[in-house]
Coordinates of C-alpha atoms and ligand atoms in Angstrom, one line a residue:
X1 CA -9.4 17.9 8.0
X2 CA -12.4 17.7 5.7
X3 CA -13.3 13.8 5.5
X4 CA -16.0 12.3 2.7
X5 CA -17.1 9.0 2.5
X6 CA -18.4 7.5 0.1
X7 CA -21.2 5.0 1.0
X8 CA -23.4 5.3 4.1
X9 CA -23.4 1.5 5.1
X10 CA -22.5 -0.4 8.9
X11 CA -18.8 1.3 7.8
X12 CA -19.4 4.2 6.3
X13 CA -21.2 5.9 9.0
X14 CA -19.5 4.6 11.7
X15 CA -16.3 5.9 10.3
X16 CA -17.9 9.3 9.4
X17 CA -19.2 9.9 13.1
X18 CA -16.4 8.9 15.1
X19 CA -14.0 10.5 12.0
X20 CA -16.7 14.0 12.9
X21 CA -16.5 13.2 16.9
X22 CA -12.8 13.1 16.8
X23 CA -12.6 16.7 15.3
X24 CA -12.4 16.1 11.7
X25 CA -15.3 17.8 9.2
X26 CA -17.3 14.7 7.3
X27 CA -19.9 14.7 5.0
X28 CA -21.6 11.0 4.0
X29 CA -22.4 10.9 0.8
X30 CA -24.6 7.3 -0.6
X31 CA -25.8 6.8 -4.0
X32 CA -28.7 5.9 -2.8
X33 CA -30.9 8.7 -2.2
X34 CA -33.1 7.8 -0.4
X35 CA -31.1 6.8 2.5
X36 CA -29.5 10.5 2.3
X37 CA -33.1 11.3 2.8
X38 CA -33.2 9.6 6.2
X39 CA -30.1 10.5 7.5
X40 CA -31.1 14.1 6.9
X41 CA -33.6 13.7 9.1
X42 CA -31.6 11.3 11.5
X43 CA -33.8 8.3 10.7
X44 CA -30.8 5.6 10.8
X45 CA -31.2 2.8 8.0
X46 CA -29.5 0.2 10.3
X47 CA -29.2 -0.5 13.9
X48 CA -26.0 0.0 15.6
X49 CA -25.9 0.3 19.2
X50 CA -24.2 4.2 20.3
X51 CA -24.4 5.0 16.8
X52 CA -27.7 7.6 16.5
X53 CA -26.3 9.3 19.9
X54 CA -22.7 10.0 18.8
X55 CA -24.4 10.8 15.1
X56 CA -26.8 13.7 16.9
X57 CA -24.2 14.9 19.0
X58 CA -21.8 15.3 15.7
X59 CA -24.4 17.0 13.5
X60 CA -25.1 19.5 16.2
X61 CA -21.9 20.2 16.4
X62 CA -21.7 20.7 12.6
X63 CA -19.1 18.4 12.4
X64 CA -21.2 15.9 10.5
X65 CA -23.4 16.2 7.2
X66 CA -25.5 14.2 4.5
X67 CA -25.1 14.1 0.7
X68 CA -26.4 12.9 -2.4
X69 CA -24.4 15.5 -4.2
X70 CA -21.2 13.7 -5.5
X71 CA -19.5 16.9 -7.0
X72 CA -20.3 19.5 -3.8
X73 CA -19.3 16.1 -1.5
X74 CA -15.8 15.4 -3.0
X75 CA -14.9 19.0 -4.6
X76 CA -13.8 20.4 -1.2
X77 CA -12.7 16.8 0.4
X78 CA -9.0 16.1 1.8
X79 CA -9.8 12.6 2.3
X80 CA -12.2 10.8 0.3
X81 CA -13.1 7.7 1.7
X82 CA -14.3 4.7 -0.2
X83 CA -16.8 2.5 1.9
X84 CA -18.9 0.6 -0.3
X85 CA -19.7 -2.8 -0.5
X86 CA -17.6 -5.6 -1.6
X87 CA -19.9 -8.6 -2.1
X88 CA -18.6 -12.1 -3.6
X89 CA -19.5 -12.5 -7.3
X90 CA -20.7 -15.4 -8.6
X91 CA -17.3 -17.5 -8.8
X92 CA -17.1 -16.4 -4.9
X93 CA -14.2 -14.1 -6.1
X94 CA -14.8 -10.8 -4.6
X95 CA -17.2 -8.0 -7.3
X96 CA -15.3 -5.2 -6.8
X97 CA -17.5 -3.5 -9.0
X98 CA -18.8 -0.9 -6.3
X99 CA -15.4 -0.2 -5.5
X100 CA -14.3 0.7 -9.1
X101 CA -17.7 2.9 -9.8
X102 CA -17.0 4.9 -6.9
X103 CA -13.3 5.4 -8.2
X104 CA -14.3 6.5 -11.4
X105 CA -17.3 8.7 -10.3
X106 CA -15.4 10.2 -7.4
X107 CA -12.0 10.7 -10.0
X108 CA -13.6 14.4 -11.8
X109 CA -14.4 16.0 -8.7
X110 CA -10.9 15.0 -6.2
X111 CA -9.3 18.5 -5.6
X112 CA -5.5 18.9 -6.1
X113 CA -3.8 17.2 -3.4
X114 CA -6.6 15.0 -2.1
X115 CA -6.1 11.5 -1.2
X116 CA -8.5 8.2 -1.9
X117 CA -8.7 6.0 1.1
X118 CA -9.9 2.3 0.4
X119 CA -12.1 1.1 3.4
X120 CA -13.5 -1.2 1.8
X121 CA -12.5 -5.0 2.4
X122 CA -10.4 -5.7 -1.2
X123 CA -8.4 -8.0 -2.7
X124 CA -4.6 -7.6 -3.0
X125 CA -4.0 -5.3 -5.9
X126 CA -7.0 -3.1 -5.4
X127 CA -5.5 0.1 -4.0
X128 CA -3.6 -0.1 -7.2
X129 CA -6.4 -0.4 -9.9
X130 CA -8.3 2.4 -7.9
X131 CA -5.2 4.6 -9.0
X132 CA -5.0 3.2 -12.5
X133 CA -8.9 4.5 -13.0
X134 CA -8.5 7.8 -11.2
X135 CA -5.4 8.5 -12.9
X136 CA -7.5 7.6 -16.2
X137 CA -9.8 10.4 -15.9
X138 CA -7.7 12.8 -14.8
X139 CA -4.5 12.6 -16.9
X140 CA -1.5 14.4 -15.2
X141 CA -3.1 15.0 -12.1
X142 CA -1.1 13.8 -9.3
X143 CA -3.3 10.9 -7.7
X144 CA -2.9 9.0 -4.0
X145 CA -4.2 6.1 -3.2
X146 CA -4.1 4.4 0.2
X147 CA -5.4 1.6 2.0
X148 CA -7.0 1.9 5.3
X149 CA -8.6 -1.7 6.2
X150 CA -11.4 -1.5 8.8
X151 CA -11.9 -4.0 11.9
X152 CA -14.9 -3.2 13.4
X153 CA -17.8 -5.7 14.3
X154 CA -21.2 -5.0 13.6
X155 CA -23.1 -4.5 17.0
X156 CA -20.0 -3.4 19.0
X157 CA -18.9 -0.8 16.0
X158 CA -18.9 2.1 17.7
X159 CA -16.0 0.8 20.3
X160 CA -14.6 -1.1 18.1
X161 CA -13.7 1.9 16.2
X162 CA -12.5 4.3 18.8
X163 CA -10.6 2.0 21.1
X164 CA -9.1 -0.2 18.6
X165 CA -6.0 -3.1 18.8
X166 CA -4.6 -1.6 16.0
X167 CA -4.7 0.8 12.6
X168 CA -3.6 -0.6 9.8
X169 CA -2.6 2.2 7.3
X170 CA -1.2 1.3 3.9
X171 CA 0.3 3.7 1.6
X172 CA 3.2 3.6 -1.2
X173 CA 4.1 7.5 -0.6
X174 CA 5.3 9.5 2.4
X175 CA 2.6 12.2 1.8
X176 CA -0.1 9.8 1.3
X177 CA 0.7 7.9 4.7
X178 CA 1.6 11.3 6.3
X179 CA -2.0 12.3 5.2
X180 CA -3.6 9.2 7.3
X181 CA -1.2 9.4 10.0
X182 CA -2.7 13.1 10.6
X183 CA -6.6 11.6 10.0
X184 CA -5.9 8.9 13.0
X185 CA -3.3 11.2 15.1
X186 CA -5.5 11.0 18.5
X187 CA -5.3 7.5 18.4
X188 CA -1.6 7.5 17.6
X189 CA -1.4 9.7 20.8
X190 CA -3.2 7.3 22.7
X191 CA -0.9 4.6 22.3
X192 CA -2.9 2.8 19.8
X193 CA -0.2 0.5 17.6
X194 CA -0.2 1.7 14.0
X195 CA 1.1 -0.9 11.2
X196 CA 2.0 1.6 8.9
X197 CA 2.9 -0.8 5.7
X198 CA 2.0 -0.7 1.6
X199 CA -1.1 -0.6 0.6
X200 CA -0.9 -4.1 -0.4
X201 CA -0.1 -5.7 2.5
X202 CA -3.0 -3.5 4.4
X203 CA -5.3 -5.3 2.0
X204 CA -3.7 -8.5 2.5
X205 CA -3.9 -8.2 6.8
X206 CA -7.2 -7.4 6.2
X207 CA -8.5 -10.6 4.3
X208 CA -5.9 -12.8 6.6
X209 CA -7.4 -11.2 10.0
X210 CA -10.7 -12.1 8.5
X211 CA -9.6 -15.7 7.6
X212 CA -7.9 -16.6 10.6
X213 CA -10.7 -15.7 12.9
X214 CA -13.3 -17.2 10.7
X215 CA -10.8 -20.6 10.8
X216 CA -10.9 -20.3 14.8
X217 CA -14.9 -20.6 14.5
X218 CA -14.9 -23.3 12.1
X219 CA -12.1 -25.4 14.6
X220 CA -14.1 -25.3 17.8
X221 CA -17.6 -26.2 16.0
X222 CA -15.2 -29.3 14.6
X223 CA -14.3 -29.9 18.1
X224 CA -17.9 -29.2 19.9
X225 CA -19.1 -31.9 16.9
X226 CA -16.5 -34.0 18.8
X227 CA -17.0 -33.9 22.0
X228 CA -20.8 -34.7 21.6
X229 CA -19.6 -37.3 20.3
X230 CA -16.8 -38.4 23.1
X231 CA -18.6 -37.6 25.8
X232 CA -17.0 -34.2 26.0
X233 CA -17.9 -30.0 27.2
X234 CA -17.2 -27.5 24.6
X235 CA -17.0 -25.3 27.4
X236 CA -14.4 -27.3 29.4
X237 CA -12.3 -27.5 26.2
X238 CA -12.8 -24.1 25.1
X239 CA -11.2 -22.8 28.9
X240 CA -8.7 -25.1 28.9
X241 CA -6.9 -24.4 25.5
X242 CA -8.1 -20.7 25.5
X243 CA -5.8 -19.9 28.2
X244 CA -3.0 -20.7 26.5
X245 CA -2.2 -16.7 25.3
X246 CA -1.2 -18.2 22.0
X247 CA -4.7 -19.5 21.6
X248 CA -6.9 -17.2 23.3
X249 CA -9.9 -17.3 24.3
X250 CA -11.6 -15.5 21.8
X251 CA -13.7 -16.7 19.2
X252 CA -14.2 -19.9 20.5
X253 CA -17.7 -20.1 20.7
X254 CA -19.5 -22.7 19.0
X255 CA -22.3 -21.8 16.8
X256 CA -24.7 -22.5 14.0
X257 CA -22.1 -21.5 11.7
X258 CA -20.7 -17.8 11.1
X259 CA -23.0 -15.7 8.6
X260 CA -22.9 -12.1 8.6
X261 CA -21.5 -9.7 5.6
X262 CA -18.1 -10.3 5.8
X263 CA -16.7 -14.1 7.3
X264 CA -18.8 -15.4 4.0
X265 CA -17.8 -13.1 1.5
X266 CA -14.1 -12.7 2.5
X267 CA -13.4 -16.1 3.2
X268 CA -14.6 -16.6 -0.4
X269 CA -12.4 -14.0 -1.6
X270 CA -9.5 -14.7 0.3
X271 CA -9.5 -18.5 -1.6
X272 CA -10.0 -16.9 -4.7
X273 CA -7.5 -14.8 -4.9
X274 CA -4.9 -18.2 -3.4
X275 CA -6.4 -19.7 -6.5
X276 CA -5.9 -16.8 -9.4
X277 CA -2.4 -16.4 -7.8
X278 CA -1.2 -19.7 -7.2
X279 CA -1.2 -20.6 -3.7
X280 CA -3.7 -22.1 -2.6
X281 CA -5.5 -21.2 0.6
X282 CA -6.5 -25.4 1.5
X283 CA -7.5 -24.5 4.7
X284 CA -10.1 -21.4 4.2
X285 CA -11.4 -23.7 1.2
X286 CA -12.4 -26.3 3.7
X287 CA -13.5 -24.2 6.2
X288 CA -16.0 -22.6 3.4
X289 CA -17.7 -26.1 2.7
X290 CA -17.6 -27.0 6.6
X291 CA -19.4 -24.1 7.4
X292 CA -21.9 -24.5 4.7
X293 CA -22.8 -28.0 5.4
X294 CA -23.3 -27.3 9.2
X295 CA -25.9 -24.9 8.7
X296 CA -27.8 -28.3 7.1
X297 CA -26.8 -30.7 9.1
X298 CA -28.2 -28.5 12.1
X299 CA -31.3 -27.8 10.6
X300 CA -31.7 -32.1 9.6
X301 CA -31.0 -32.2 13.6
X302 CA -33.9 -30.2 14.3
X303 CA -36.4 -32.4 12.2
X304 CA -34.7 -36.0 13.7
X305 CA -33.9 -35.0 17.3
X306 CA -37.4 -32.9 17.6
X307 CA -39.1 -35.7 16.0
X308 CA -41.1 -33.5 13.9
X309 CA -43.8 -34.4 11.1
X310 CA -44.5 -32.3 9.0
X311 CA -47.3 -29.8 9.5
X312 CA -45.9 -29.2 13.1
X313 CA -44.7 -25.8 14.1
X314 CA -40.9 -24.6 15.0
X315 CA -40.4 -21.3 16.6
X316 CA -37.1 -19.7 15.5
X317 CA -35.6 -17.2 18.0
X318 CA -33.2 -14.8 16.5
X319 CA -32.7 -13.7 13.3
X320 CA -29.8 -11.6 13.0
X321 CA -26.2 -13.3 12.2
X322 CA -25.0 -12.3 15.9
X323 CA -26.9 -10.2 18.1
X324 CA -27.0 -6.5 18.8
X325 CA -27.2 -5.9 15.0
X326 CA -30.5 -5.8 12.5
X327 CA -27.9 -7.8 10.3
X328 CA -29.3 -10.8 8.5
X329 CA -27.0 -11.1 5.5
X330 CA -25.7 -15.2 5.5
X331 CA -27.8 -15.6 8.6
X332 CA -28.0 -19.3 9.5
X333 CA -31.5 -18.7 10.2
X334 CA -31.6 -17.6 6.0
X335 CA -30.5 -21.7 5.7
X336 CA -32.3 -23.7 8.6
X337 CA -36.0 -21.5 7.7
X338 CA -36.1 -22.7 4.5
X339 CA -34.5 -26.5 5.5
X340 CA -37.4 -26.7 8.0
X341 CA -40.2 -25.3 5.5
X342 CA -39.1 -27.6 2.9
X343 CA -39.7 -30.3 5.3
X344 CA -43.2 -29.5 5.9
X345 CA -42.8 -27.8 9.0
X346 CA -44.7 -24.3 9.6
X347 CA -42.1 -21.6 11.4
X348 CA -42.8 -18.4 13.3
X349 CA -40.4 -16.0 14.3
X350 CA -39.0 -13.6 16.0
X351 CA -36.2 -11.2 17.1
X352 CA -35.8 -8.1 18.3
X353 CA -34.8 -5.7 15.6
X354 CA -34.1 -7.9 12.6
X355 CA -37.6 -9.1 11.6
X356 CA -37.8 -6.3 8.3
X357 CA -34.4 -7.2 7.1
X358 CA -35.7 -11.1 7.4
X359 CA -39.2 -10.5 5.4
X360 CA -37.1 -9.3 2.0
X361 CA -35.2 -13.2 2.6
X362 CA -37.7 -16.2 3.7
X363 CA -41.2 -16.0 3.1
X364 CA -43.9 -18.1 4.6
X365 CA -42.8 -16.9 8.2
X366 CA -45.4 -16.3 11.0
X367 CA -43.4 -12.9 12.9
X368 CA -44.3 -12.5 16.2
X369 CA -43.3 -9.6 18.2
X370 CA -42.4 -11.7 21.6
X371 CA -40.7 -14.9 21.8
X372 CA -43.4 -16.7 23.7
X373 CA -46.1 -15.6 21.2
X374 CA -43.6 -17.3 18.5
X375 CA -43.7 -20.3 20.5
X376 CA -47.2 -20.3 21.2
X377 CA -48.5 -24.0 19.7
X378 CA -45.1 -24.7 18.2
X379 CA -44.0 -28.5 18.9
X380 CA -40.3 -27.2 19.1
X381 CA -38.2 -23.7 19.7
X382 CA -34.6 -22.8 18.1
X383 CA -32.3 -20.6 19.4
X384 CA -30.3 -19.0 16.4
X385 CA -28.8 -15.7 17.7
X386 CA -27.6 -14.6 21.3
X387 CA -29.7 -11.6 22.2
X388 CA -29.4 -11.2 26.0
X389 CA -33.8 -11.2 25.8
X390 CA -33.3 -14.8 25.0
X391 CA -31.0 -15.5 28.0
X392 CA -33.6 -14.2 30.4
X393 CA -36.5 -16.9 29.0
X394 CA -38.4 -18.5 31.5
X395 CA -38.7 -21.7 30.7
X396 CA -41.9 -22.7 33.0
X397 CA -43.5 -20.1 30.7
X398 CA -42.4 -21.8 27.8
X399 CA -43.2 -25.4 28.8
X400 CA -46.7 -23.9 29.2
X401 CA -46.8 -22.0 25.6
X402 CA -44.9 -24.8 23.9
X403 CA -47.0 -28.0 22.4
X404 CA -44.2 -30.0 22.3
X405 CA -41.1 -30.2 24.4
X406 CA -37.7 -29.6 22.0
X407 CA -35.6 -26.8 22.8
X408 CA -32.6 -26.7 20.5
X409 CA -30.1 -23.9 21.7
X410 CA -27.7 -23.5 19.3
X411 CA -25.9 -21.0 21.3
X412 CA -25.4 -22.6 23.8
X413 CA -26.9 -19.9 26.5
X414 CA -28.4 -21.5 28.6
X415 CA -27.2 -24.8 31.7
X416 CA -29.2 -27.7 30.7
X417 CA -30.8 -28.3 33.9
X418 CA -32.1 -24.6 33.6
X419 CA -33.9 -26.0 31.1
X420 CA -34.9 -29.7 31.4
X421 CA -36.2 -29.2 34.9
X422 CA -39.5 -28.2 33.2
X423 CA -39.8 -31.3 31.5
X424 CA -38.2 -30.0 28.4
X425 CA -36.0 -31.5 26.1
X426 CA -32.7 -29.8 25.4
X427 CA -30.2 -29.9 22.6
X428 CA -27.3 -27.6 22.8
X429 CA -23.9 -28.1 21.1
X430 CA -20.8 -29.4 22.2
X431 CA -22.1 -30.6 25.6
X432 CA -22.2 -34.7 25.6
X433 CA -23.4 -34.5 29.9
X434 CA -26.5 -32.7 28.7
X435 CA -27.4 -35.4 25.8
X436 CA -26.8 -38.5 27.8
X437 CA -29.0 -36.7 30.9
X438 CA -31.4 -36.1 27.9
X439 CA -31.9 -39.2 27.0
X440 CA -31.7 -40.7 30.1
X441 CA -34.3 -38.4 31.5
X442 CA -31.9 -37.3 34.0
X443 CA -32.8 -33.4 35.2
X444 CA -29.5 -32.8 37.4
X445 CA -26.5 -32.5 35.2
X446 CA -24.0 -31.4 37.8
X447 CA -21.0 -33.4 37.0
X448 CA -19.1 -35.0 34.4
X449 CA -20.0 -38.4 33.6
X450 CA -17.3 -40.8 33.0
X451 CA -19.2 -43.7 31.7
X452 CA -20.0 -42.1 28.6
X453 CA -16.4 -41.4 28.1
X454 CA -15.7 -44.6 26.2
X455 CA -14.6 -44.9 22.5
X456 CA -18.0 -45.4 20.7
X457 CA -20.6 -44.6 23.5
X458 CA -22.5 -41.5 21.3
Ligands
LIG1 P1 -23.3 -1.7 3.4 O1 -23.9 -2.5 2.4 O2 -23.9 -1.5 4.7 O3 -23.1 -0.1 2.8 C1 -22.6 0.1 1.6 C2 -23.2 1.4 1.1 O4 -22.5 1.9 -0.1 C3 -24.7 1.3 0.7 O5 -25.4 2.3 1.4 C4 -24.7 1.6 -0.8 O6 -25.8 2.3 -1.2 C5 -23.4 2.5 -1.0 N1 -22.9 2.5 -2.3 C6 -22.7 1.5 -3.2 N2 -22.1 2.0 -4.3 C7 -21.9 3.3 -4.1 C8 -21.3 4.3 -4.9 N3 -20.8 4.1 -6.1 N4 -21.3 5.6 -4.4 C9 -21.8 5.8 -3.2 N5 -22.3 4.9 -2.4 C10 -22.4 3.6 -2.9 O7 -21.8 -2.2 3.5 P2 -20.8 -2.2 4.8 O8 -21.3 -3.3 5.7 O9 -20.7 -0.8 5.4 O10 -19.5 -2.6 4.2 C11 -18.7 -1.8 3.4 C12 -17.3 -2.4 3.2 O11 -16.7 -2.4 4.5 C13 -17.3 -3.8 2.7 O12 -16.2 -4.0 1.8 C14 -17.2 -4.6 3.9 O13 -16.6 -5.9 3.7 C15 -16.2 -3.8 4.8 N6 -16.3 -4.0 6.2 C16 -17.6 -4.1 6.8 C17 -17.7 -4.3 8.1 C18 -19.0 -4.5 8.8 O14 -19.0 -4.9 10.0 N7 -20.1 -4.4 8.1 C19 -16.5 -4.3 8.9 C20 -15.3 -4.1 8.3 C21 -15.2 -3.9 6.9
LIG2 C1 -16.2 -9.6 11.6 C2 -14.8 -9.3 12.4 O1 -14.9 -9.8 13.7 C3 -14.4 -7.9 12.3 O2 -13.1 -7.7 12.9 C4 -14.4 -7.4 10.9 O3 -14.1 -6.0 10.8 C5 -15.7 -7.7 10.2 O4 -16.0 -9.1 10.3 C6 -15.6 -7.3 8.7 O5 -14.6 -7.5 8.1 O6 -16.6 -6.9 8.2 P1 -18.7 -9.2 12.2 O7 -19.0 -10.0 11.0 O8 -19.4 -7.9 12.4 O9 -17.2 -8.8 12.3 O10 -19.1 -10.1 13.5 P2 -18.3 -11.2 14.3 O11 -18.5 -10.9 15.8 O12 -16.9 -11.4 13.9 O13 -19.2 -12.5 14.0 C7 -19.2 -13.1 12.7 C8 -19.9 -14.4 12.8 O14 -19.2 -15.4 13.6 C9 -21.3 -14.3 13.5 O15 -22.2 -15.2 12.8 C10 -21.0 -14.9 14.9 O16 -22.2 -15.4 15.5 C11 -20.0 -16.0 14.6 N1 -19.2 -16.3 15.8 C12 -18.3 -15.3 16.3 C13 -19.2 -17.5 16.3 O17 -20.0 -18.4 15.9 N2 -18.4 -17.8 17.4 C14 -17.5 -16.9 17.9 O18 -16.8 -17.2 18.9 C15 -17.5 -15.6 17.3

């Protein structure tokens, strides 16, 4: 079948390789230019582990192209795909703007018989308006319209995509959903489930997958808040209710707060639209605010528990929202840089592939190209995203580079002792054992330790 999509982003070309791998003819076509330019020359605008491999391998098999040509990219198109952004507008309802320009400027060029695909993360009601505007410009012509959500992370995209839970397809006609059940066939022979529904509920699983992960984050950074405070282990916790199947274990780790392009912006949405309509998503809306506010109150613990005055240094470690992406959109680092710089401390930084995204977000950074020369002078070190270069720090090292002693992991990768045994001082979340050794100047932290247990005892 001969696949276009429309917008080159994280989705666009991960859809259009693997849609090219699995057979199918695509051409990526991006309104920006210059990206087209690029990919022409397989220089890829964002990293995506797997991705530039499986992107070779599909234009040498002329399965794959580039295009800044709307008419000679949709003209010969079964499937036009729409994968543009969906940011939130300024009432943190979603701007489907993008979404609605790409209908229109796709609707004079759709052959007879194509079908739109929306891939883009919409609102309820979207699939429908993207019809209303094709069906504008083209009269009597006989337009489809279906929904085909996406659920792919960034950094793991590539398997996410080809060995997914589930497709979701959402169409109102037989031919249309006939149409995407012949796009995703392979995977339908695999065994993969398919929820083949409406378009609108496709867009409403989408924006409730979304919420209800981003509501498991928020819940066990509650709970790690907790047990700091009770004398608890995230960890411990996390095991012993994640093993309940109807839990899982999951996204359970506690953080500095999700960021990234899409927990933000959809959980925005997703209460927007419970407003407009009249039922009101309570729980997203608190989650929003909860999230928010711990991205502050975690940078405020870095100036009180590091004991910083201003002038000093901080060395932030990681970038990215999550690791194995170049991804800083609604990084916590884009909240607790700023926190610290307002307070009159000076920050370097580093990480491993997003450091150009950073630069066009917080200014005033030192970038250094190695943790330890980021933490060279600095009085205390944060740990913002989980690459695996972080998890192999040695800590001797940085208790040598470091002028003061604060380490504030607020991933949680390392055991405290690992840590604190060169006379560091750690802060991690979630974990009360490591505080209280903390404080007590107690290296070992081998076992639970009752007495802090009581009602009260922080
Ligand atoms: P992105 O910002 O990486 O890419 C969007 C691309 O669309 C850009 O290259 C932009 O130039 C292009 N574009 C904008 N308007 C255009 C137009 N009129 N015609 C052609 N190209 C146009 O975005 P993304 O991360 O790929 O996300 C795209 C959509 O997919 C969003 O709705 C997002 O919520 C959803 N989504 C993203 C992910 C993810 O992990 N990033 C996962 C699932 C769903
Ligand atoms: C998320 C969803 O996981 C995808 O299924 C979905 O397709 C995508 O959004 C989307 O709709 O665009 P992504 O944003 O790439 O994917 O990354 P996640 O792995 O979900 O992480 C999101 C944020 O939550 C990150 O900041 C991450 O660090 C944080 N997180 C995640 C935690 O703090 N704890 C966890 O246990 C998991």
């Amino acid at each position: 079948m001969q696949v276009t999509m429309i917008g080159a982003g994280y989705v666009g070309l991960t859809t259009g390789t693997c849609l090219a791998n699995l057979g199918h003819t695509v051409r990526c076509y991006d309104i920006n230019a210059a990206r087209i330019v690029r990919l022409e020359r397989l220089d890829l605008p964002i990293y995506e582990p797997g991705l530039e491999e499986a992107m070779r391998r599909a234009v040498a098999d002329r399965r794959l192209s580039f295009s800044s040509q709307l008419n000679e990219s949709v003209a010969e198109a079964d499937a036009v795909f729409i994968a543009v952004g969906t940011p939130s507008g300024p009432d943190g309802g979603i701007d489907l703007s993008h979404v609605l320009a790409a209908a229109k400027q796709i609707a004079p060029h759709l052959k007879r018989g194509a079908l739109v695909v929306v891939k883009s993360t919409v609102v309820v009601g979207t699939a429908r308006r993207v019809r209303e505007i094709i069906a504008r410009e083209r009269g009597a012509f006989d337009v489809r319209v279906a929904s085909n959500p996406e659920f792919l992370r960034e950094g793991s995209a590539m398997a996410d995509f080809m060995d997914p839970d589930r497709i979701v397809l959402g169409a109102d006609d037989t031919r249309s959903r006939n149409v995407l059940r012949s796009i995703y066939r392979s995977f339908e022979k695999k065994g993969v489930p398919m929820v083949v529904t409406t378009t609108g509920n496709a867009e409403l699983i989408k924006y409730s997958a979304n919420a209800f992960l981003a509501l498991k984050i928020g819940f066990i950074n509650d709970v790690a808040d907790l047990c700091e405070k009770t004398g608890g282990d995230i960890a411990e916790v996390t095991r012993g209710i994640g093993l309940d199947p109807r839990i899982g274990e999951a996204f359970l780790s506690p953080g500095p707060g999700f960021g990234g392009s899409c927990f933000p912006k959809d959980t925005r949405a997703f209460a927007a639209t419970g407003r407009e309509y009249g039922a009101p998503q309570k729980l997203v809306e608190t989650l929003i605010a909860r999230n928010d506010q711990r991205k502050t109150a975690l940078a405020r613990r870095i100036l009180k528990e590091g004991q910083l005055q201003p002038g000093a240094a901080v060395a932030v470690l990681g970038l990215a929202f999550k690791a194995n992406t170049d991804d800083v959109r609604e990084a916590a680092a884009l909240t607790i840089i700023p926190a610290l710089q307002k307070a009159g401390l000076r920050v370097t930084a580093h990480d491993p592939k997003a450091i150009g995204n950073a630069r066009q977000f917080v200014q005033d950074v030192t970038w250094a190209d190695c943790p330890y020369k980021a933490c060279a002078g600095a009085s205390a070190v944060v740990i913002l995203t989980e690459w695996d270069e972080y998890r192999q720090l040695n800590f001797g090292r940085l208790a040598r580079t470091l002028s003061g002693d604060a380490v504030f992991d607020y991933r949680n990768l390392f055991e405290p002792r690992a840590v604190t045994q060169h006379g560091l001082r750690y802060f991690s979340l979630g974990r009360a054992a490591a505080a209280v050794a903390q404080r007590a100047g107690v290296a070992a932290i081998d076992t639970w330790d009752r007495r802090v247990a009581a009602p009260g005892h922080a």
